[in-house]
Every structure is written in C-alpha cells, then in structure tokens.
Amino acid sequence: MSNPANDRVGPRHKVLVADDDKAMLHAISVRLESLGYDVVQAEDAYQAYALALQERPDVLLLDVHLPAGDGFSIQKRLAQSDDFDPASVIYITGSVREDVEPVARDLEAHGVLFKPFCSADLAAAVRDAVGPRAPAG
C-alpha cells in the first residue's frame, strides 16, 4: 500500500480527466488534486479534445465511452498534433469489451484502468505516465 505523503508530486503536472459519470469524474479529480496534480475536467469527447488542445495536459485520463465520441477518437485526433505524446494517455473504462486493451496498445497509450479501480492504482498509473518528469516518491 502506498503512503500518500510519498505519492505527492513535485512541480505541478496537469491531468485532463474525461468521464461522463460525474461521480467518477469528481472522485478521480479529488484524488489527483490531493496528490498535487492540477486537474482539468471534461464530460464529453468534444470538450476533452478542445481542453487537451488548450490546456496541454501532461497526462490524459480518457473514458473509452463518452458522449460525442470516445477516448480512442480523441487520441487519434490529438495524434495529428506534432507535440502529442500517445504515452500520456491512460484509458479508463467499465467496459468488458475484449478489444479495449489491444486498441489502446495499438494507439501506443500508456495503459488502461478498468473500473472500479483503487486510488493507489490511479496514482501509480498517472505517476508512471508522467515518467521521468515526476520526482521519485
């Protein structure tokens, strides 16, 4: 089990969280903010794409199923940007579709978190996606 004091980040990194489940969006945001991340929230694919371009987050937590599109389509559109890093994407899903992980791998995403997931797994996935930019905890 991780120690919350050791999970805190140094310089603030920005995370975009896109989920149409408002309770999940709130829970993820509160946890990431408690770890020292700046969080930007989106409730649909259109908003997530626009905020990703505007805010330039370090990590994108994208629900696979969103109104107005899906996480995969957001990543594909962002991939057209010169400075987009696909390894900054973590998909979150409650889906039991067997193709979620292979599609995420094909898109070179960092990984997939299946709902329900624990806050320690969330913290570890985001910290890993930030990569060498994250201080050792």
PDB file of C-alpha atoms in Angstrom:
ATOM      1  CA  MET A   1       0.000   0.000   0.000  1.00  0.00           C
ATOM      2  CA  SER A   2       1.357   3.406  -0.880  1.00  0.00           C
ATOM      3  CA  ASN A   3       1.974   6.206   1.558  1.00  0.00           C
ATOM      4  CA  PRO A   4       0.019   9.332   0.483  1.00  0.00           C
ATOM      5  CA  ALA A   5       2.944  11.537   1.500  1.00  0.00           C
ATOM      6  CA  ASN A   6       5.172   9.628  -0.909  1.00  0.00           C
ATOM      7  CA  ASP A   7       2.595   9.904  -3.712  1.00  0.00           C
ATOM      8  CA  ARG A   8       2.804  13.700  -3.880  1.00  0.00           C
ATOM      9  CA  VAL A   9       4.415  15.201  -6.927  1.00  0.00           C
ATOM     10  CA  GLY A  10       6.967  17.997  -7.043  1.00  0.00           C
ATOM     11  CA  PRO A  11       6.359  20.534  -9.796  1.00  0.00           C
ATOM     12  CA  ARG A  12       2.673  20.531 -10.616  1.00  0.00           C
ATOM     13  CA  HIS A  13       1.693  18.410 -13.576  1.00  0.00           C
ATOM     14  CA  LYS A  14      -1.614  18.851 -15.344  1.00  0.00           C
ATOM     15  CA  VAL A  15      -4.007  15.955 -15.869  1.00  0.00           C
ATOM     16  CA  LEU A  16      -7.074  16.063 -18.089  1.00  0.00           C
ATOM     17  CA  VAL A  17      -9.801  13.727 -16.822  1.00  0.00           C
ATOM     18  CA  ALA A  18     -12.653  12.951 -19.232  1.00  0.00           C
ATOM     19  CA  ASP A  19     -15.589  10.919 -17.927  1.00  0.00           C
ATOM     20  CA  ASP A  20     -19.341  11.362 -18.371  1.00  0.00           C
ATOM     21  CA  ASP A  21     -20.004   9.828 -14.938  1.00  0.00           C
ATOM     22  CA  LYS A  22     -19.962  12.936 -12.755  1.00  0.00           C
ATOM     23  CA  ALA A  23     -19.357  10.989  -9.539  1.00  0.00           C
ATOM     24  CA  MET A  24     -16.364   9.190 -11.085  1.00  0.00           C
ATOM     25  CA  LEU A  25     -15.058  12.449 -12.559  1.00  0.00           C
ATOM     26  CA  HIS A  26     -15.272  14.093  -9.149  1.00  0.00           C
ATOM     27  CA  ALA A  27     -13.653  11.168  -7.290  1.00  0.00           C
ATOM     28  CA  ILE A  28     -10.727  10.940  -9.717  1.00  0.00           C
ATOM     29  CA  SER A  29     -10.216  14.701  -9.667  1.00  0.00           C
ATOM     30  CA  VAL A  30     -10.243  14.915  -5.867  1.00  0.00           C
ATOM     31  CA  ARG A  31      -7.704  12.082  -5.590  1.00  0.00           C
ATOM     32  CA  LEU A  32      -5.355  13.579  -8.172  1.00  0.00           C
ATOM     33  CA  GLU A  33      -5.622  17.052  -6.632  1.00  0.00           C
ATOM     34  CA  SER A  34      -4.778  15.551  -3.231  1.00  0.00           C
ATOM     35  CA  LEU A  35      -1.592  14.209  -4.833  1.00  0.00           C
ATOM     36  CA  GLY A  36      -0.642  17.661  -6.075  1.00  0.00           C
ATOM     37  CA  TYR A  37      -1.783  17.462  -9.695  1.00  0.00           C
ATOM     38  CA  ASP A  38      -3.653  20.251 -11.458  1.00  0.00           C
ATOM     39  CA  VAL A  39      -6.813  18.721 -12.886  1.00  0.00           C
ATOM     40  CA  VAL A  40      -8.871  19.784 -15.880  1.00  0.00           C
ATOM     41  CA  GLN A  41     -12.277  18.105 -16.256  1.00  0.00           C
ATOM     42  CA  ALA A  42     -14.302  17.192 -19.335  1.00  0.00           C
ATOM     43  CA  GLU A  43     -17.661  15.417 -19.559  1.00  0.00           C
ATOM     44  CA  ASP A  44     -17.717  14.592 -23.273  1.00  0.00           C
ATOM     45  CA  ALA A  45     -15.360  13.902 -26.163  1.00  0.00           C
ATOM     46  CA  TYR A  46     -15.757  17.322 -27.761  1.00  0.00           C
ATOM     47  CA  GLN A  47     -14.884  19.133 -24.524  1.00  0.00           C
ATOM     48  CA  ALA A  48     -11.981  16.756 -23.827  1.00  0.00           C
ATOM     49  CA  TYR A  49     -10.450  17.344 -27.252  1.00  0.00           C
ATOM     50  CA  ALA A  50     -10.822  21.128 -27.015  1.00  0.00           C
ATOM     51  CA  LEU A  51      -9.357  21.226 -23.493  1.00  0.00           C
ATOM     52  CA  ALA A  52      -6.477  18.947 -24.474  1.00  0.00           C
ATOM     53  CA  LEU A  53      -5.501  21.400 -27.215  1.00  0.00           C
ATOM     54  CA  GLN A  54      -5.987  24.433 -24.993  1.00  0.00           C
ATOM     55  CA  GLU A  55      -4.525  23.187 -21.712  1.00  0.00           C
ATOM     56  CA  ARG A  56      -1.752  20.856 -22.997  1.00  0.00           C
ATOM     57  CA  PRO A  57      -2.010  18.404 -20.095  1.00  0.00           C
ATOM     58  CA  ASP A  58       0.867  16.122 -19.152  1.00  0.00           C
ATOM     59  CA  VAL A  59      -1.488  13.140 -18.842  1.00  0.00           C
ATOM     60  CA  LEU A  60      -4.909  12.411 -20.288  1.00  0.00           C
ATOM     61  CA  LEU A  61      -7.278  10.059 -18.458  1.00  0.00           C
ATOM     62  CA  LEU A  62      -9.892   9.294 -21.096  1.00  0.00           C
ATOM     63  CA  ASP A  63     -13.034   7.251 -20.605  1.00  0.00           C
ATOM     64  CA  VAL A  64     -13.427   4.863 -23.508  1.00  0.00           C
ATOM     65  CA  HIS A  65     -17.165   5.675 -23.845  1.00  0.00           C
ATOM     66  CA  LEU A  66     -18.062   9.368 -23.859  1.00  0.00           C
ATOM     67  CA  PRO A  67     -20.894  11.397 -25.315  1.00  0.00           C
ATOM     68  CA  ALA A  68     -19.944  12.935 -28.687  1.00  0.00           C
ATOM     69  CA  GLY A  69     -17.232  10.334 -29.310  1.00  0.00           C
ATOM     70  CA  ASP A  70     -14.866   8.123 -27.396  1.00  0.00           C
ATOM     71  CA  GLY A  71     -11.417   8.208 -25.876  1.00  0.00           C
ATOM     72  CA  PHE A  72      -9.897   6.415 -28.849  1.00  0.00           C
ATOM     73  CA  SER A  73     -11.160   9.049 -31.299  1.00  0.00           C
ATOM     74  CA  ILE A  74      -9.795  11.823 -29.077  1.00  0.00           C
ATOM     75  CA  GLN A  75      -6.352  10.233 -29.080  1.00  0.00           C
ATOM     76  CA  LYS A  76      -6.454   9.694 -32.848  1.00  0.00           C
ATOM     77  CA  ARG A  77      -7.305  13.363 -33.430  1.00  0.00           C
ATOM     78  CA  LEU A  78      -4.645  14.559 -30.988  1.00  0.00           C
ATOM     79  CA  ALA A  79      -2.077  12.333 -32.713  1.00  0.00           C
ATOM     80  CA  GLN A  80      -2.227  14.721 -35.654  1.00  0.00           C
ATOM     81  CA  SER A  81      -0.558  17.351 -33.439  1.00  0.00           C
ATOM     82  CA  ASP A  82       3.237  17.491 -33.672  1.00  0.00           C
ATOM     83  CA  ASP A  83       3.864  17.594 -29.937  1.00  0.00           C
ATOM     84  CA  PHE A  84       1.348  14.970 -28.808  1.00  0.00           C
ATOM     85  CA  ASP A  85       2.765  12.041 -26.825  1.00  0.00           C
ATOM     86  CA  PRO A  86       0.488   8.966 -27.006  1.00  0.00           C
ATOM     87  CA  ALA A  87       2.198   7.541 -23.919  1.00  0.00           C
ATOM     88  CA  SER A  88       0.499  10.293 -21.934  1.00  0.00           C
ATOM     89  CA  VAL A  89      -2.920   8.643 -22.423  1.00  0.00           C
ATOM     90  CA  ILE A  90      -4.490   6.321 -19.880  1.00  0.00           C
ATOM     91  CA  TYR A  91      -7.883   4.888 -20.745  1.00  0.00           C
ATOM     92  CA  ILE A  92     -10.464   4.329 -18.043  1.00  0.00           C
ATOM     93  CA  THR A  93     -13.391   2.040 -18.692  1.00  0.00           C
ATOM     94  CA  GLY A  94     -16.079  -0.062 -17.146  1.00  0.00           C
ATOM     95  CA  SER A  95     -16.407  -1.908 -20.433  1.00  0.00           C
ATOM     96  CA  VAL A  96     -15.963  -5.643 -20.656  1.00  0.00           C
ATOM     97  CA  ARG A  97     -15.104  -5.419 -24.360  1.00  0.00           C
ATOM     98  CA  GLU A  98     -12.109  -7.603 -25.055  1.00  0.00           C
ATOM     99  CA  ASP A  99     -10.677  -5.173 -27.609  1.00  0.00           C
ATOM    100  CA  VAL A 100     -10.056  -2.244 -25.239  1.00  0.00           C
ATOM    101  CA  GLU A 101      -6.508  -3.227 -24.262  1.00  0.00           C
ATOM    102  CA  PRO A 102      -5.398  -4.225 -27.788  1.00  0.00           C
ATOM    103  CA  VAL A 103      -6.750  -0.965 -29.247  1.00  0.00           C
ATOM    104  CA  ALA A 104      -5.027   1.038 -26.503  1.00  0.00           C
ATOM    105  CA  ARG A 105      -1.777  -0.824 -27.233  1.00  0.00           C
ATOM    106  CA  ASP A 106      -2.134  -0.188 -30.974  1.00  0.00           C
ATOM    107  CA  LEU A 107      -2.558   3.526 -30.240  1.00  0.00           C
ATOM    108  CA  GLU A 108       0.566   3.363 -28.033  1.00  0.00           C
ATOM    109  CA  ALA A 109      -1.363   4.563 -24.993  1.00  0.00           C
ATOM    110  CA  HIS A 110       0.214   4.238 -21.566  1.00  0.00           C
ATOM    111  CA  GLY A 111      -2.423   1.778 -20.428  1.00  0.00           C
ATOM    112  CA  VAL A 112      -5.958   1.006 -19.290  1.00  0.00           C
ATOM    113  CA  LEU A 113      -7.577   1.197 -15.863  1.00  0.00           C
ATOM    114  CA  PHE A 114     -10.714  -0.920 -15.512  1.00  0.00           C
ATOM    115  CA  LYS A 115     -13.473   0.439 -13.278  1.00  0.00           C
ATOM    116  CA  PRO A 116     -13.693   0.041 -10.425  1.00  0.00           C
ATOM    117  CA  PHE A 117     -10.025   0.723  -9.713  1.00  0.00           C
ATOM    118  CA  CYS A 118      -8.362   1.682  -6.454  1.00  0.00           C
ATOM    119  CA  SER A 119      -6.824   5.076  -5.834  1.00  0.00           C
ATOM    120  CA  ALA A 120      -3.358   3.540  -5.465  1.00  0.00           C
ATOM    121  CA  ASP A 121      -3.596   2.112  -8.998  1.00  0.00           C
ATOM    122  CA  LEU A 122      -4.762   5.505 -10.275  1.00  0.00           C
ATOM    123  CA  ALA A 123      -1.875   7.279  -8.555  1.00  0.00           C
ATOM    124  CA  ALA A 124       0.674   4.779  -9.872  1.00  0.00           C
ATOM    125  CA  ALA A 125      -0.636   4.923 -13.448  1.00  0.00           C
ATOM    126  CA  VAL A 126      -0.570   8.726 -13.571  1.00  0.00           C
ATOM    127  CA  ARG A 127       2.863   8.893 -11.945  1.00  0.00           C
ATOM    128  CA  ASP A 128       4.194   6.360 -14.473  1.00  0.00           C
ATOM    129  CA  ALA A 129       2.646   8.258 -17.381  1.00  0.00           C
ATOM    130  CA  VAL A 130       4.295  11.485 -16.220  1.00  0.00           C
ATOM    131  CA  GLY A 131       7.504   9.459 -16.407  1.00  0.00           C
ATOM    132  CA  PRO A 132      10.909  10.961 -15.783  1.00  0.00           C
ATOM    133  CA  ARG A 133       9.265  14.328 -15.265  1.00  0.00           C
ATOM    134  CA  ALA A 134       7.854  13.018 -11.987  1.00  0.00           C
ATOM    135  CA  PRO A 135      10.097  13.138  -8.939  1.00  0.00           C
ATOM    136  CA  ALA A 136      10.832   9.849  -7.210  1.00  0.00           C
ATOM    137  CA  GLY A 137       8.406   9.348  -4.348  1.00  0.00           C
TER     138      GLY A 137
END
